XYZ file of C-alpha atoms in Angstrom:
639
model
C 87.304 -107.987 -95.967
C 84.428 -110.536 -96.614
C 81.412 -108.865 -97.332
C 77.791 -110.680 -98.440
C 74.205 -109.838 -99.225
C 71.788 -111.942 -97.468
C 68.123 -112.572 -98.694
C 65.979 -112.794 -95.242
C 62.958 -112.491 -96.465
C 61.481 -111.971 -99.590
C 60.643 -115.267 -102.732
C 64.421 -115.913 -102.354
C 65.019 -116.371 -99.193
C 68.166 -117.856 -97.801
C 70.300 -117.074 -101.293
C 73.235 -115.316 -100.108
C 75.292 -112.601 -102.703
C 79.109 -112.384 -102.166
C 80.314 -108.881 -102.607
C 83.421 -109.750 -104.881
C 83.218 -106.539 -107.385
C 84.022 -103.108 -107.135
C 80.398 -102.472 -107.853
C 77.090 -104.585 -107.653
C 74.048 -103.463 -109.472
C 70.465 -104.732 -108.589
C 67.497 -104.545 -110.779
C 64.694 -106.373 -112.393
C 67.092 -106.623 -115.742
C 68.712 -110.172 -116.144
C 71.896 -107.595 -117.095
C 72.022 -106.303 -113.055
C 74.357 -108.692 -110.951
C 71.767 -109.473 -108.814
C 68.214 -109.477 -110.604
C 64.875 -110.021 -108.596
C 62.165 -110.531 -110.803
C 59.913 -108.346 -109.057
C 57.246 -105.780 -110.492
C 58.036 -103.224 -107.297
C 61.358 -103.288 -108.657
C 63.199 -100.742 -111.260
C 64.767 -102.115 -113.905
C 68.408 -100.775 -112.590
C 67.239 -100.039 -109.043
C 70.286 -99.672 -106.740
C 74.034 -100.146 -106.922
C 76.587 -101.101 -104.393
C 79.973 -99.611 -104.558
C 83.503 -100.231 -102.945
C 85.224 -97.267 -101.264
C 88.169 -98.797 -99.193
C 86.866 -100.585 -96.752
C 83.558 -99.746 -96.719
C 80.539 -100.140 -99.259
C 78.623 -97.541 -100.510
C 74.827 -98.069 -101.786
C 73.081 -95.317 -104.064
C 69.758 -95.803 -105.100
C 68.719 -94.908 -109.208
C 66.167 -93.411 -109.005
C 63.963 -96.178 -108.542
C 60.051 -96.158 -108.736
C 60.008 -97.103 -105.052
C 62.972 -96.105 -103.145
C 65.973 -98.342 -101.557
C 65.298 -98.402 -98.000
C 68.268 -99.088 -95.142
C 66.891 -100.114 -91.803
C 63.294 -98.751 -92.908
C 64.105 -95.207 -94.029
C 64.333 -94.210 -97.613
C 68.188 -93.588 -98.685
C 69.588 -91.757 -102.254
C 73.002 -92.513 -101.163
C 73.975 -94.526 -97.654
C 77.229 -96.189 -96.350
C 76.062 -99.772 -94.925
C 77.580 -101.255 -91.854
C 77.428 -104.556 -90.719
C 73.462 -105.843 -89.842
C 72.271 -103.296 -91.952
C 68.680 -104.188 -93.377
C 68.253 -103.150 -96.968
C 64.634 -103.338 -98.811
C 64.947 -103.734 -102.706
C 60.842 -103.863 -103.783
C 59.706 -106.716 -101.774
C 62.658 -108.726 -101.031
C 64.793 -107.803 -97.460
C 68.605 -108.149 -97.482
C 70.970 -108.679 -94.324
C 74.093 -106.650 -95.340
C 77.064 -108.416 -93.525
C 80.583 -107.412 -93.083
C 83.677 -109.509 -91.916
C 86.455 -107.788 -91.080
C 88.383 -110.609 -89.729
C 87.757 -112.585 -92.540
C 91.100 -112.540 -94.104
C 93.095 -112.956 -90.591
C 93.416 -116.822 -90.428
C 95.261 -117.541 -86.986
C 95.438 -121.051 -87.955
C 98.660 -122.798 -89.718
C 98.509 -124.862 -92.607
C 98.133 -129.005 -92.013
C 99.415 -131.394 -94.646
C 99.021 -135.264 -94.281
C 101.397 -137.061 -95.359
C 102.477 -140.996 -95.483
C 106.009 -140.793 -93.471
C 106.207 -143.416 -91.618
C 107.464 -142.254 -87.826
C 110.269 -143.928 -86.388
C 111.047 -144.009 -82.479
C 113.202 -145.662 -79.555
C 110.095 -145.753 -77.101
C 106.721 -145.733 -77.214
C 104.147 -146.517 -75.112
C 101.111 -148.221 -76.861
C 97.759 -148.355 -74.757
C 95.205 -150.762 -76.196
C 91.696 -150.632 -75.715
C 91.666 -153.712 -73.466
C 94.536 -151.901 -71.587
C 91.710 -148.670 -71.315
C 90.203 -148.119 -67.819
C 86.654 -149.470 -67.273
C 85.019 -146.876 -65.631
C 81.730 -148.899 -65.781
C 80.956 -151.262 -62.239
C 79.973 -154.083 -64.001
C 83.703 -155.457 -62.643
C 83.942 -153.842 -59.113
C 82.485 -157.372 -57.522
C 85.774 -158.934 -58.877
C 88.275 -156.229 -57.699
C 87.278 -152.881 -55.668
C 88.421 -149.991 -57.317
C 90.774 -147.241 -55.354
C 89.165 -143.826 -54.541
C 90.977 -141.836 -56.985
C 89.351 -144.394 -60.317
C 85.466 -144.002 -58.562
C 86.023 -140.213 -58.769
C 87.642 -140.270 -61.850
C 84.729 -142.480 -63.010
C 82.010 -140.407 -61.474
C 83.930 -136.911 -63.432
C 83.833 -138.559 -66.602
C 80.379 -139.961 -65.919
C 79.213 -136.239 -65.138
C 81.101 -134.873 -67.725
C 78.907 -137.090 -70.420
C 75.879 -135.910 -68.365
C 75.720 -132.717 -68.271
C 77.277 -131.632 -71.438
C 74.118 -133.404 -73.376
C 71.214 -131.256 -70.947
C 69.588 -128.121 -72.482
C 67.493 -126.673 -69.697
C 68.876 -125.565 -65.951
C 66.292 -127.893 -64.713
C 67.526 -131.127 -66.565
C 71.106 -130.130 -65.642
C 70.348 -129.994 -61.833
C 68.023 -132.570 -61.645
C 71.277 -134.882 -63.450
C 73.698 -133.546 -61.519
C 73.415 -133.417 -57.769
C 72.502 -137.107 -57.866
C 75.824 -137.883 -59.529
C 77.903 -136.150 -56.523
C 75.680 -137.791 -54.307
C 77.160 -140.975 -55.737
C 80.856 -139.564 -54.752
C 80.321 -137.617 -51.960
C 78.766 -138.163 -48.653
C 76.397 -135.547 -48.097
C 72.776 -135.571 -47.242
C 71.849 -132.594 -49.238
C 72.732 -130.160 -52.103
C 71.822 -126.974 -54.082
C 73.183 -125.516 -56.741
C 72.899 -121.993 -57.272
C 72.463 -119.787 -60.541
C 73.919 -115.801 -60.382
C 71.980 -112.770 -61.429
C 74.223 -110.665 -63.663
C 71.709 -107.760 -62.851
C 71.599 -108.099 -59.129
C 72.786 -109.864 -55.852
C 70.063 -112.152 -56.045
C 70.250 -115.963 -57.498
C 68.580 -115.798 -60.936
C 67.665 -119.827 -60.057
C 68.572 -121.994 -56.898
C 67.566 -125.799 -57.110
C 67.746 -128.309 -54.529
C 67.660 -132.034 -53.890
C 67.823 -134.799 -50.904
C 70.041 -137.893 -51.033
C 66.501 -139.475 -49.918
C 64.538 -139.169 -52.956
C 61.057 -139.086 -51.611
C 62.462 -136.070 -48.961
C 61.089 -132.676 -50.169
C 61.973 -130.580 -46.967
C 63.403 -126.861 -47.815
C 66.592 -126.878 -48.026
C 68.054 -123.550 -45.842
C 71.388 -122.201 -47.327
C 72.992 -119.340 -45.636
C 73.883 -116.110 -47.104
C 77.199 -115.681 -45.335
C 78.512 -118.937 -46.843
C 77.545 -118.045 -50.351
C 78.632 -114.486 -50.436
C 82.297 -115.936 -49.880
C 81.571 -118.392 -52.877
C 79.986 -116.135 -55.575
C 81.922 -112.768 -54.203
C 85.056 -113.932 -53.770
C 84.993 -116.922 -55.598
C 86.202 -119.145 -52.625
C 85.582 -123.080 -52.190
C 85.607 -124.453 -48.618
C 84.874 -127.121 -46.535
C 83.667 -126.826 -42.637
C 83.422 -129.671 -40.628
C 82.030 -128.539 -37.079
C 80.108 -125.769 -37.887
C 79.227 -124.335 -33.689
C 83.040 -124.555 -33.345
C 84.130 -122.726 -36.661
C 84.368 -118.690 -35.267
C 83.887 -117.596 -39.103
C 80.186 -119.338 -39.109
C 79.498 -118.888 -35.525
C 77.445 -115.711 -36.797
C 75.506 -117.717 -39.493
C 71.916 -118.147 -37.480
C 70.824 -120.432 -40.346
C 73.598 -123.452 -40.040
C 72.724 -123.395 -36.659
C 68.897 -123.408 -36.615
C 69.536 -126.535 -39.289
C 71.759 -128.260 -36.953
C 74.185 -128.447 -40.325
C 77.501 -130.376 -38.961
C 79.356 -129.885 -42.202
C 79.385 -128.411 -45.190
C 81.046 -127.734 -48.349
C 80.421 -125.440 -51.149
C 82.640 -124.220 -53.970
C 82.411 -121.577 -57.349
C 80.797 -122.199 -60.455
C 83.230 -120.241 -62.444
C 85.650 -119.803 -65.532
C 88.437 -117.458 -64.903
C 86.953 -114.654 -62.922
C 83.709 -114.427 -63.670
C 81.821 -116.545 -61.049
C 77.951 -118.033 -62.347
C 76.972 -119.477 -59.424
C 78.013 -121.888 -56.466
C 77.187 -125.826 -55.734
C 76.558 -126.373 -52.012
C 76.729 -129.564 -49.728
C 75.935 -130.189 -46.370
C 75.196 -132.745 -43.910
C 73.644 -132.770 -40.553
C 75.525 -136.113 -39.864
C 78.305 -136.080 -36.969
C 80.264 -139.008 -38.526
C 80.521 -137.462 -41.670
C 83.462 -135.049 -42.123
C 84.564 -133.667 -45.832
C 88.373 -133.987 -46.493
C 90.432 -131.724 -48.922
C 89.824 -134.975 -51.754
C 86.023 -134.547 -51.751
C 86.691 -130.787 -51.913
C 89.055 -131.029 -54.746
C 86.815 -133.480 -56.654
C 83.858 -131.389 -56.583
C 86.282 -128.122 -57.894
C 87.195 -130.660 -60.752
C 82.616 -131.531 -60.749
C 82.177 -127.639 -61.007
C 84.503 -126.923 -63.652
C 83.103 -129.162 -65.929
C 79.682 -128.304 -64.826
C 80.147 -124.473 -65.075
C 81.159 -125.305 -68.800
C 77.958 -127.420 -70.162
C 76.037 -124.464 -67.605
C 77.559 -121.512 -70.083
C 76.800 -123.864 -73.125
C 72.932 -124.431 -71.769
C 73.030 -120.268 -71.198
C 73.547 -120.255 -74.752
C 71.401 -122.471 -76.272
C 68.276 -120.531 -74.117
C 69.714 -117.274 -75.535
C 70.178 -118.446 -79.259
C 66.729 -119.691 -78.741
C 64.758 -116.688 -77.479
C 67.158 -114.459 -80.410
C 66.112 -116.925 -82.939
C 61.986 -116.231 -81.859
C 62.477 -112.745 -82.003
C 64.026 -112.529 -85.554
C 61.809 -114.710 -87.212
C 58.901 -112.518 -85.122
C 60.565 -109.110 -86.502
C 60.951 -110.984 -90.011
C 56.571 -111.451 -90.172
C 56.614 -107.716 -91.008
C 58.969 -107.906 -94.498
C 57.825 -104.257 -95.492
C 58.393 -100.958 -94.101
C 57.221 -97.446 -95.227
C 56.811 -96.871 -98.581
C 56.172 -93.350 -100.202
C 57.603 -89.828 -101.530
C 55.069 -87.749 -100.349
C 55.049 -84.614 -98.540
C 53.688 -85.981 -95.859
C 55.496 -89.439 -95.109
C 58.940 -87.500 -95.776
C 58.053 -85.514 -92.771
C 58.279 -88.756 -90.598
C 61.413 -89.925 -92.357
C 62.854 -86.524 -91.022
C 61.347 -87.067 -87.278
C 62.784 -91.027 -87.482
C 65.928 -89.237 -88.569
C 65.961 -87.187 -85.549
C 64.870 -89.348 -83.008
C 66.360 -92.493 -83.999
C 70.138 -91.695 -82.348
C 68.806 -90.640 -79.182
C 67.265 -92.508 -76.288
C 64.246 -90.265 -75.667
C 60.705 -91.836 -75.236
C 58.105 -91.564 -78.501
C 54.553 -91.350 -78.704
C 53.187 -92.272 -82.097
C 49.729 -91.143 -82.428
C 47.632 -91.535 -85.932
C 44.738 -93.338 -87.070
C 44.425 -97.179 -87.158
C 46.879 -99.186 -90.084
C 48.635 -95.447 -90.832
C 51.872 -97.776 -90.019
C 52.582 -96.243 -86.151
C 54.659 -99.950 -85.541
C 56.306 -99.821 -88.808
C 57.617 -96.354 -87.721
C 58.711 -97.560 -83.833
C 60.560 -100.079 -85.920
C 62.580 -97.726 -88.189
C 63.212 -95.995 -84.749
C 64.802 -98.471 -83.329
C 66.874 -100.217 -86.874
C 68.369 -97.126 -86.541
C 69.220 -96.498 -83.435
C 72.484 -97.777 -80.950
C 69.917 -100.220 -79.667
C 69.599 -102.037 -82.960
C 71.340 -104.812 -82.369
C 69.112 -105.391 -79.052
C 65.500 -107.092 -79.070
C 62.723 -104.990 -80.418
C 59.619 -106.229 -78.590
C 56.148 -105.419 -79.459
C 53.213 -105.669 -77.513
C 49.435 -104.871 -78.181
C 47.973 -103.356 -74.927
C 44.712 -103.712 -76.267
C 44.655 -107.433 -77.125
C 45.551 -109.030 -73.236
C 43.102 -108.525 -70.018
C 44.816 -106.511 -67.351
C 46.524 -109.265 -65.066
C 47.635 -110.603 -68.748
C 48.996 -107.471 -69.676
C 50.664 -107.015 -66.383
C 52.413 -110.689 -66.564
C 53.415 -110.206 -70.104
C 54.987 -107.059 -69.172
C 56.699 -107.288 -66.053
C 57.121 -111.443 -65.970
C 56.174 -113.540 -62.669
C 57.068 -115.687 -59.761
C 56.347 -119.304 -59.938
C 53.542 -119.432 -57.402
C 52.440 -116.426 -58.015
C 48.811 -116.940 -59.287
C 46.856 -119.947 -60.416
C 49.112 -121.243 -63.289
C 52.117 -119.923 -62.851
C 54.114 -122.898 -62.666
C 57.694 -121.496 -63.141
C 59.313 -118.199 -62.811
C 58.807 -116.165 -66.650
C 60.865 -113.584 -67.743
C 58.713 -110.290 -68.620
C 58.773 -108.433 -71.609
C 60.406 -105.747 -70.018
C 63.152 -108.034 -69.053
C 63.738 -109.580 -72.406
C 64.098 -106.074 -74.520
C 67.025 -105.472 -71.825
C 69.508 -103.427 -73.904
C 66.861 -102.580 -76.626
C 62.795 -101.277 -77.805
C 59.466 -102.060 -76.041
C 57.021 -100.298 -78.531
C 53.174 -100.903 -76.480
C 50.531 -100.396 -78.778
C 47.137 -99.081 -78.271
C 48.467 -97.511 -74.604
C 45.464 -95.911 -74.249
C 44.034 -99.136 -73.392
C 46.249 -100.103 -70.350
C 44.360 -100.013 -67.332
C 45.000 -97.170 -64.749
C 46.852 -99.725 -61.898
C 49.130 -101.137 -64.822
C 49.712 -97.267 -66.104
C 51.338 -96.439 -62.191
C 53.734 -99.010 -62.463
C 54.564 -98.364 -66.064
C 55.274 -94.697 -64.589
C 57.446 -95.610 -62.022
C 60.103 -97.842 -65.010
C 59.710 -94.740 -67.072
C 60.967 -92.457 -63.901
C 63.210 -94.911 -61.671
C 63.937 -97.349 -64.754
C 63.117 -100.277 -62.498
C 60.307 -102.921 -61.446
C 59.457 -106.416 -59.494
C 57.515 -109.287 -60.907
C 54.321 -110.323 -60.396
C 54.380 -111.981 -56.992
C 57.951 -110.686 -56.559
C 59.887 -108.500 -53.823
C 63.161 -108.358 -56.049
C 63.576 -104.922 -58.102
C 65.386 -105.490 -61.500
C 67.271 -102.937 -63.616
C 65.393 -101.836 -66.830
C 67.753 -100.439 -69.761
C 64.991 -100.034 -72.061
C 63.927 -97.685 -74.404
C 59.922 -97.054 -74.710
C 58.367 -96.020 -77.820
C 53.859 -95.794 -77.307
C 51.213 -95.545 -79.927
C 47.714 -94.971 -79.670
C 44.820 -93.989 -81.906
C 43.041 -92.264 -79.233
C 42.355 -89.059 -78.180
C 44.570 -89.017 -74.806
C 43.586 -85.442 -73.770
C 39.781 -87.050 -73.694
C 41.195 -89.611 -71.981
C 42.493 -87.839 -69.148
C 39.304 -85.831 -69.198
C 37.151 -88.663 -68.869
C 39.808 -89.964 -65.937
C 40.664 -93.153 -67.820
C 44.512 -92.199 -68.282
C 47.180 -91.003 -66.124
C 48.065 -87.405 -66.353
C 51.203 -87.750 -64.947
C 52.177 -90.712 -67.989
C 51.132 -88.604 -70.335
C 53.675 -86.147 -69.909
C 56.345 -88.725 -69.555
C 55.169 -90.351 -73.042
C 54.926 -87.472 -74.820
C 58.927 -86.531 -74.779
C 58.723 -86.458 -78.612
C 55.551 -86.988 -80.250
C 54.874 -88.467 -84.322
C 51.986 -88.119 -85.955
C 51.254 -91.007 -88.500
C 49.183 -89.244 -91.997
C 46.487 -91.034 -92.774
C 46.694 -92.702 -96.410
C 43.701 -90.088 -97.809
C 46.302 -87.120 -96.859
C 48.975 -88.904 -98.912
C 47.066 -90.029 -102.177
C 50.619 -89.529 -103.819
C 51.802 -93.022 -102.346
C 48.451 -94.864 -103.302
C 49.868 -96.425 -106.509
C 53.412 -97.151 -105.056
C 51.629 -98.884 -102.106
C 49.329 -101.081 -104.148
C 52.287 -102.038 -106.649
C 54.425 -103.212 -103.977
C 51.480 -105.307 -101.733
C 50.420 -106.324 -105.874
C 54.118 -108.031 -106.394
C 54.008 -109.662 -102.746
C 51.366 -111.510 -103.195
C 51.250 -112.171 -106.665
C 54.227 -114.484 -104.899
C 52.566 -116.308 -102.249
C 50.011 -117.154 -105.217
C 51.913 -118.231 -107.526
C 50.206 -115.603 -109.787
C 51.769 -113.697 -112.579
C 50.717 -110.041 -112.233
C 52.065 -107.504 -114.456
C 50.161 -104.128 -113.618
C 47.300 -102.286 -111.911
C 44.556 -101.559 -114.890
C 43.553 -97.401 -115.294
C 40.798 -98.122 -113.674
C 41.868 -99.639 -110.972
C 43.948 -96.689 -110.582
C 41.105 -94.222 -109.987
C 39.243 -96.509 -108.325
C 41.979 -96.569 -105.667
C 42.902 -93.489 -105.837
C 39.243 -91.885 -105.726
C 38.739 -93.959 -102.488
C 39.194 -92.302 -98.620
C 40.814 -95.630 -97.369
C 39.225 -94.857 -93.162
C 41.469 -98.328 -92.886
C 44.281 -96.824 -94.037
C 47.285 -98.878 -95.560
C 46.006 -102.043 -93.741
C 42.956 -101.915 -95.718
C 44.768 -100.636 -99.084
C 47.067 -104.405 -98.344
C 43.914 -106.406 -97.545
C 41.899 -104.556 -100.942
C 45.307 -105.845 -103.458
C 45.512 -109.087 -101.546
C 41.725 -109.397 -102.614
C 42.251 -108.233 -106.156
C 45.707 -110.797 -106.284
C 43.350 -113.790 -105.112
C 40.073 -113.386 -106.578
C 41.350 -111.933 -110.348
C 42.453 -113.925 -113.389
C 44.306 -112.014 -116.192
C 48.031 -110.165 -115.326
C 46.692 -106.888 -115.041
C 44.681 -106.302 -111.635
C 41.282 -105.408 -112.895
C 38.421 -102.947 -111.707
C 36.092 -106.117 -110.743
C 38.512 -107.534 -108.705
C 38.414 -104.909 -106.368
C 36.308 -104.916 -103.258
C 33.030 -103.090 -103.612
C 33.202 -100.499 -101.121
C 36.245 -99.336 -103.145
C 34.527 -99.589 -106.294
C 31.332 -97.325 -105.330
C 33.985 -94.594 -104.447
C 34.553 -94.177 -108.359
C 32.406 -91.190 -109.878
C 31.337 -91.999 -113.484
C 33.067 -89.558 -115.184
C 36.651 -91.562 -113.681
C 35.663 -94.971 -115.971
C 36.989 -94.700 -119.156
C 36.953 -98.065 -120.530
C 34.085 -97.888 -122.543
C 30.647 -96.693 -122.890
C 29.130 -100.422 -121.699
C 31.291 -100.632 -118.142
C 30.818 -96.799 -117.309
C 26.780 -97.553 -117.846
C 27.029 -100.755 -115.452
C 28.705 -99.026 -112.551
C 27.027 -95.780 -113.018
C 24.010 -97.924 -112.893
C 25.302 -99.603 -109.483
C 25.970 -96.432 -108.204
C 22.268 -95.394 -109.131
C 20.396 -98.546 -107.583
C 22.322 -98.105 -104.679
C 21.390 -94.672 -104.093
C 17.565 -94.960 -104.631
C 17.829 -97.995 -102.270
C 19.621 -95.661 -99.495
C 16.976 -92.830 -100.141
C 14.222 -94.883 -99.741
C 15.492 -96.555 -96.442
C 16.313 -92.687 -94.781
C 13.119 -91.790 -95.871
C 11.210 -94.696 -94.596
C 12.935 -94.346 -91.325
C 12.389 -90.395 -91.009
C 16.120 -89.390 -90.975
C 17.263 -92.119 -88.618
C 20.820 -93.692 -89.930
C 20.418 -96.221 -87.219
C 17.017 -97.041 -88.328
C 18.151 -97.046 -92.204
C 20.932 -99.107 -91.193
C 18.224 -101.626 -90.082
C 16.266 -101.557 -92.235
C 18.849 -102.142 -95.206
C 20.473 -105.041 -92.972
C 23.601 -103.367 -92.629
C 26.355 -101.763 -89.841
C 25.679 -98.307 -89.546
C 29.683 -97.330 -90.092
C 28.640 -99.216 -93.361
C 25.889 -97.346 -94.666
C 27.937 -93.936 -93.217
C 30.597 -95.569 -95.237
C 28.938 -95.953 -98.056
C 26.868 -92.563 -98.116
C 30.298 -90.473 -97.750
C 31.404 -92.892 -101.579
C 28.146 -92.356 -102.997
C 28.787 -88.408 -102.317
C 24.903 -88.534 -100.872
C 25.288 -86.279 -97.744
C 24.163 -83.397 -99.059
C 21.170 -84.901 -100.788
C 19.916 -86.396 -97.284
C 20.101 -82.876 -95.836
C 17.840 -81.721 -98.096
């Protein structure tokens, strides 16, 4: 059994670890097997063990935790697709358990010459020249023009990457081959009886009339995976029924599967309103031989669109390369809930304050869930108008509205199997909020400008950072969504109720982007320290990254220093907290002092008004609040 580390993200990423011993340490010592030079990493962090067939990873007792699929683990078994966060660098655990099964036998050249009684030798000017640059000198026979027009069709359409290039290439190549005015080819809906995509063409290129194809003759194509011809449709009793073929006055037709083995992924469909045309059993034959080639490059194009949309959402879910960090009382309590909720398919609310993490924890919801190998799909609720919103969400027709130029998957459609975390839902406009009720109770929906209702296997996991009781009070939120949100309900800490995790934070954001700067930092000064810890963070961890990311970028020495800190988090700092000497504890007491007298005067001047001080000192009024609450000056303005 084959089994690999993978760096995904992280400063080494793409290096891939085999697994070869019967245990694999990882630390910041050049002695570990794998060592990442990394400040938020122990010197013996975390070791990975062999038991049988399985691997066993058991954190040290590391400053800052080994995390598996976001959660904090002393001792964990990985399985294949496992994410595992070592300081700041994310590994892909993989696991082959094939690997050592080779179903292949062993080839040797070798310079025997073979020896034989007969043997045919075709030379290349004895090949068949399927081009027509000859036919003026002798006519080929039916049977080498449709072998010409497979293999022609065959080069064709196994080099196309969209639907739309493969139809557009293909119908006039069986035009060239088969007498028929006009032809569709049709695309199945795994999720439905519906065609996912139908495109049509006209032998007469500048034609654009619609081209009617009836439901009778298709459901005997797709559903029972039949190919037929019809050559008098008013006198064939088994389409006499078919309203359609007549109203077209369709003389014949043809139509067979687009299928490999059983599984049927659509139909191409001929027909012809022309009384001297008739199909024979040939033409239907040839275009069987047209469609299995077809339905081949058709799965391959499938593919490529699927590999495609996977490959955007990893490298979307690999922007965030950090997940919770902390050993507090507090944060543990949402490990526990993630614990809880994770295996289960119940809806989640995530409530807290702005940056406390609440997508970070949807994430670790759904890493560990039996959804995890399925699409995780964000959106911000907040961030999109509401006919946006709606045609993010549930996709659209092409035709739809002003723009909407082709039919576009919603996001609804493309978590199928997997996690649609909306944040800020306290944003979403009431109309949207009724038809997000009705997937959450009937698990279904149409698209914009659409009558078709799709299946929704989805799980939903909401945050918000408002007050949703208000909400409902003020009649801005659905009562009735509410209730079906809050199935199981997390509340994110804010960073000033876990101080504990302060330093552990501010290490780890320190070594990332000491990184991306090319910047060699060692440590976080003691007075850095209190400054950060001293200060209520309102933004949370978002604002603790931003503050290091400052400090990384703007200081000069190894050590993060109290001047490279922002100011708002350096007038948190009482005096008594600076202890590095009697010269810097003046200057910042004396800060703290100007900036006080300035504030006083300002109130004063304005008679108790914060706006008004807030004016008058050319500032925000959450600023000067801000700044009051650091300064420790609210009761002194009472006065």
């Amino acid at each position: 059994m084959a089994s690999r580390l993978i760096i995904i993200a992280g400063a080494f990423e793409g290096i891939t670890f085999q697994l070869t011993e019967d245990e694999t340490s990882v630390g910041r010592e050049p002695e570990n097997h794998i060592c990442l030079p990394d400040m938020s990493v122990s010197r013996r962090h975390c070791s990975l063990k062999r038991d049988g067939q399985r691997f066993l990873i058991s954190d040290l007792g590391s400053r800052n935790a080994t995390y598996v699929n976001g959660m904090p683990v002393k001792q964990h078994t990985l399985k294949s697709g496992d994410r595992v966060r070592i300081g700041d660098t994310l590994f892909l655990f993989q696991c082959d358990e094939t690997a050592e099964s080779n179903p292949f036998s062993q080839v040797q050249v070798h310079e025997n010459r073979i020896v034989a009684n007969h043997t045919l030798r075709l030379r290349k000017e004895d090949f068949i020249n399927f081009s027509t640059a000859e036919q003026d000198v002798i006519a080929p026979s039916r049977s080498t023009r449709d072998l010409n027009a497979l293999l022609k069709i065959s080069l064709t359409v196994n080099s196309l990457h969209s639907l739309e290039g493969f139809a557009q290439q293909l119908l006039p190549l069986i035009f060239e081959v088969i007498p028929a005015s006009r032809g569709a080819i049709l695309i199945a809906d795994e999720h439905s009886d519906q065609f996912a995509a139908v495109f049509g063409r006209h032998r007469a290129a500048n034609c654009r009339d619609p081209i009617e194809v009836s439901r009778t003759v298709t459901d005997r194509a797709t559903r029972e995976g039949e190919a037929f011809i019809c050559n008098d449709i008013l006198q064939d009793l088994a389409f006499r029924d078919a309203q359609s073929l007549s109203a077209a006055t369709i003389h014949a037709l043809m139509i067979v599967p687009l299928a490999v083995g059983v599984k049927v992924s659509g139909a191409i469909y001929l027909d012809t309103p022309d009384s001297a045309v008739n199909f024979d059993e040939d033409h239907l034959q040839l275009l069987r031989a047209i469609a299995s080639v077809a339905t081949v490059a058709l799965g391959n194009i499938q593919r490529v669109h699927n590999l495609e949309h996977e490959n955007l959402r990893l490298k979307a879910e690999m922007a965030i390369q950090h997940d919770m960090i902390g050993d507090s009382p507090r944060i543990r309590d949402v490990y526990q809930f993630i614990a809880k909720a994770a295996p289960t398919n119940s809806t989640v609310l995530i409530r807290g304050e702005s940056g406390t993490g609440k997508e970070l924890a949807a994430r670790a919801i759904h890493f560990n869930s039996q959804r995890a190998a399925k699409p995780f799909v964000a959106i911000n609720c907040a961030a999109l108008t509401e006919t946006l919103l709606e045609s993010e969400l549930f996709g659209h027709e092409k035709g739809a509205f002003t723009g909407a130029v082709a039919t576009k998957k919603g996001k609804l459609e493309v978590a199928e199997g997997g996690t649609v975390f909306l944040d800020e839902i306290g944003e979403m406009a009431l109309s949207l909020q009724a038809k997000l009720l009705r997937v959450l109770q009937g698990h279904e929906f149409e698209r914009v400008g659409g009558t078709r209702t799709i299946k929704a296997d989805i799980r939903l996991i909401a945050a918000t950072n408002r007050n949703l009781e208000q909400a409902i009070k003020d009649g801005v939120f659905r009562e009735d969504l509410y209730y079906r949100l809050n199935v199981l309900r997390l509340n994110m800490p804010p960073l000033r109720e876990r101080r504990e995790d302060i330093l552990p934070l501010a290490l780890f954001f320190a070594a990332r982007y000491s990184h991306q700067c090319n910047r060699q930092v060692r440590d976080i000064s003691i007075q850095a320290r209190n400054c950060l810890l001293n200060y209520d963070w309102p933004g949370n961890v978002r604002e603790l990254e931003n503050a290091i990311e400052r400090a990384v970028v703007m200081g000069v020495a190894d050590t993060l220093q109290i001047e490279d800190l922002p100011e708002d988090v350096i007038a948190a700092i009482p005096a008594s907290a600076v202890s590095s000497g009697q010269a810097s504890q003046n200057f910042y007491e004396a800060v703290n002092q100007a900036k006080k007298q300035l504030i006083l005067a300002a109130y004063e001047q304005a008679q108790g008004n914060y706006t008004e001080a807030a004016r008058l000192l050319e500032m925000h009024p959450n600023h000067l609040h801000r700044l009051i609450r650091n300064l420790g000056m609210k009761a002194e303005l009472k006065k």
